């Protein structure tokens, strides 16, 4: 459920965010004073060399890690207070994660589940009728060129097809925010364009915000913004087009 | 149970319902197990092995208890008078026959029947080998057993030198058909059979008349092992037992048949090393089962660590993942229990016929093994959950 007041504030609001791995002498700062704001419906691409902190920032925004220092509000929630362990309500961490669509570098599909069932696992977390679920699953798999692969388990799918199933799983519930880590690395040009069109459509129709980490120059022009990180700092943040 | 509801083909593609309300955790766990059928069979076989161990130990223990109290069960009596030190009932301690008359003097006693017992050597006429056999002696005509047909046959033991032999005695006794036999070097004639079975002391039984017993023992008189008492209907047995105990001297004790059974069961349960060893065997089988099931579940969790972490990142809670693992444990428990029960049944029949022991199917034992199976796999599942608890979806990135 999306509160209209919440949607007026940025989807992502990062203020002076710091994050470090290790302690004492082994402490390594990977994010150092990050400020970033992403509006609802905005499509941003984050680039940077390996170790620049892109993935760590993505995982913090996705509530997969807990912030250590600085402000981090996502979809109207202060992530430093999310989850029972941090003073939040029991189950609010899971509820928050259901509002996101995270695409990982690796597909992480259950080998025992078909493409249809894998996508269904995502929709099962949402209160929809069976008919609505079926229509959505079939629709998104068809859009991603997998209409003949509903019954296929990962072992019978190519790398690109598996990745598309994972993308369908992340997008089928029409999330408010999509976080994608190199989603097009395993895709050819045609399928990359299909995925980008899906993301654009979500941004346009559902005001879904998209933050994508990628080194794939083919997708840069699809974004509204390009954010460049180096050594845990944002060194450039430019509007495209 | 197949928790997955197959739905009608949709757009030409068969699919499987996995809704949360349709117990997605159970459906997922079943599909995860089914995905690797060879591993599933091996896992179920491992768990079945542990359950088979437990099942056999439990049934042997039950056989020990049943066979050791079978004679008491077959005796027709409201209460019994026996030597004070006769514990358990199968031990041989006789008592002065005068105690029977003293007990009979109590008002309300309808009948009193003495029985005698001894351990002698039966000669297998086919092999010439001798084996110990329990000889139970009765006054021919006394209805001392609950089996009416057997009581009728007892009357025929009035003829000296005749005997009934236990047809469930072990095979080492040779032919048990009516005909000549030899016990303690005395010739006997077998005139019929009855059913009692071996126990953990002797492999066979026979019944003779009192006169025949004296001939076999070479004595003029013998003191009985126990007196079987029948009381008038409607009387309180416990009170009657106390009343008789007040009349007879302290060298004998009076117990109702029910109390005697309880006492002997307790003796065989707790006083015999074999019973304790068999219980320890059940415990060891349980421990082996926990280890096997844990290994299976741990490997299963380890193989799907990234997928489980992805579920957490998608918004599934730890509770869902716990249910998946516990459901897998329960499926394994049932899949192990079914073959274990079948094999255990076959083993029991085979061993029962080999040993003559009353090793038979028992719903109670089977139910106990099923509960142990669920407990064993649940314990293993809880141990395997430690890995789930440490799952960090951030590691996916």
GROMACS .gro file of C-alpha atoms in nm, chain A residues 55 58-59 64-65 94 97-98 102 104 108-113 116-117 120-122 124-128 130 133-134 138 147-151 153 155 169 181, chain B residues 7 10-21 24 28 31-32 35 304 306-318 320 392-397:
model
   78
   55UNK     CA    1   2.693  -0.283  -0.405
   58UNK     CA    2   2.255  -0.098  -0.284
   59UNK     CA    3   2.236  -0.356  -0.006
   64UNK     CA    4   1.980  -0.622   0.351
   65UNK     CA    5   2.230  -0.451   0.581
   94UNK     CA    6   0.985  -0.830   0.584
   97UNK     CA    7   1.137  -0.581   0.167
   98UNK     CA    8   0.815  -0.688  -0.007
  102UNK     CA    9   1.586  -0.673  -0.598
  104UNK     CA   10   2.092  -0.990  -0.796
  108UNK     CA   11   1.951  -1.784  -0.719
  109UNK     CA   12   1.657  -1.983  -0.853
  110UNK     CA   13   1.548  -2.299  -0.673
  111UNK     CA   14   1.649  -2.588  -0.901
  112UNK     CA   15   1.328  -2.768  -0.799
  113UNK     CA   16   1.094  -2.493  -0.916
  116UNK     CA   17   0.635  -2.013  -1.332
  117UNK     CA   18   0.673  -2.133  -0.972
  120UNK     CA   19   0.496  -1.724  -0.815
  121UNK     CA   20   0.707  -1.738  -0.497
  122UNK     CA   21   0.733  -1.362  -0.522
  124UNK     CA   22   0.262  -1.536  -0.303
  125UNK     CA   23   0.377  -1.268  -0.060
  126UNK     CA   24   0.108  -1.034  -0.188
  127UNK     CA   25  -0.264  -1.036  -0.138
  128UNK     CA   26  -0.386  -1.100  -0.491
  130UNK     CA   27  -0.519  -1.652  -0.803
  133UNK     CA   28  -0.142  -1.383  -0.997
  134UNK     CA   29  -0.170  -1.614  -1.297
  138UNK     CA   30   0.213  -1.527  -1.753
  147UNK     CA   31   0.625  -1.790  -2.285
  148UNK     CA   32   0.747  -2.134  -2.395
  149UNK     CA   33   0.946  -2.190  -2.076
  150UNK     CA   34   0.680  -2.175  -1.803
  151UNK     CA   35   0.741  -2.537  -1.702
  153UNK     CA   36   1.334  -2.574  -1.432
  155UNK     CA   37   1.866  -2.683  -1.541
  169UNK     CA   38   1.049  -1.262  -1.000
  181UNK     CA   39   2.293  -0.532  -0.941
  248UNK     CA   40  -0.405  -2.742  -1.123
  251UNK     CA   41  -0.323  -2.310  -1.802
  252UNK     CA   42  -0.230  -2.179  -2.143
  253UNK     CA   43  -0.110  -2.527  -2.229
  254UNK     CA   44   0.129  -2.538  -1.931
  255UNK     CA   45   0.075  -2.755  -1.628
  256UNK     CA   46   0.178  -2.583  -1.311
  257UNK     CA   47   0.178  -2.639  -0.941
  258UNK     CA   48   0.001  -2.424  -0.685
  259UNK     CA   49   0.236  -2.279  -0.429
  260UNK     CA   50   0.027  -2.020  -0.251
  261UNK     CA   51   0.113  -1.904   0.100
  262UNK     CA   52  -0.237  -1.994   0.215
  265UNK     CA   53   0.380  -2.285   0.045
  269UNK     CA   54   0.834  -2.604  -0.136
  272UNK     CA   55   0.947  -3.020  -0.418
  273UNK     CA   56   1.300  -2.965  -0.284
  276UNK     CA   57   1.395  -3.277  -0.702
  545UNK     CA   58   2.003  -2.396  -0.119
  547UNK     CA   59   2.158  -1.864  -0.177
  548UNK     CA   60   1.799  -1.944  -0.266
  549UNK     CA   61   1.687  -1.925   0.098
  550UNK     CA   62   1.876  -1.596   0.138
  551UNK     CA   63   1.700  -1.467  -0.173
  552UNK     CA   64   1.364  -1.555  -0.017
  553UNK     CA   65   1.462  -1.349   0.287
  554UNK     CA   66   1.562  -1.059   0.064
  555UNK     CA   67   1.223  -1.086  -0.109
  556UNK     CA   68   1.041  -1.053   0.223
  557UNK     CA   69   0.995  -1.408   0.345
  558UNK     CA   70   1.051  -1.429   0.720
  559UNK     CA   71   1.265  -1.673   0.917
  561UNK     CA   72   0.872  -1.950   0.665
  633UNK     CA   73   2.258  -1.308   0.566
  634UNK     CA   74   2.088  -1.195   0.247
  635UNK     CA   75   2.349  -0.919   0.215
  636UNK     CA   76   2.595  -1.193   0.121
  637UNK     CA   77   2.404  -1.232  -0.203
  638UNK     CA   78   2.544  -0.904  -0.327
   0.00000   0.00000   0.00000
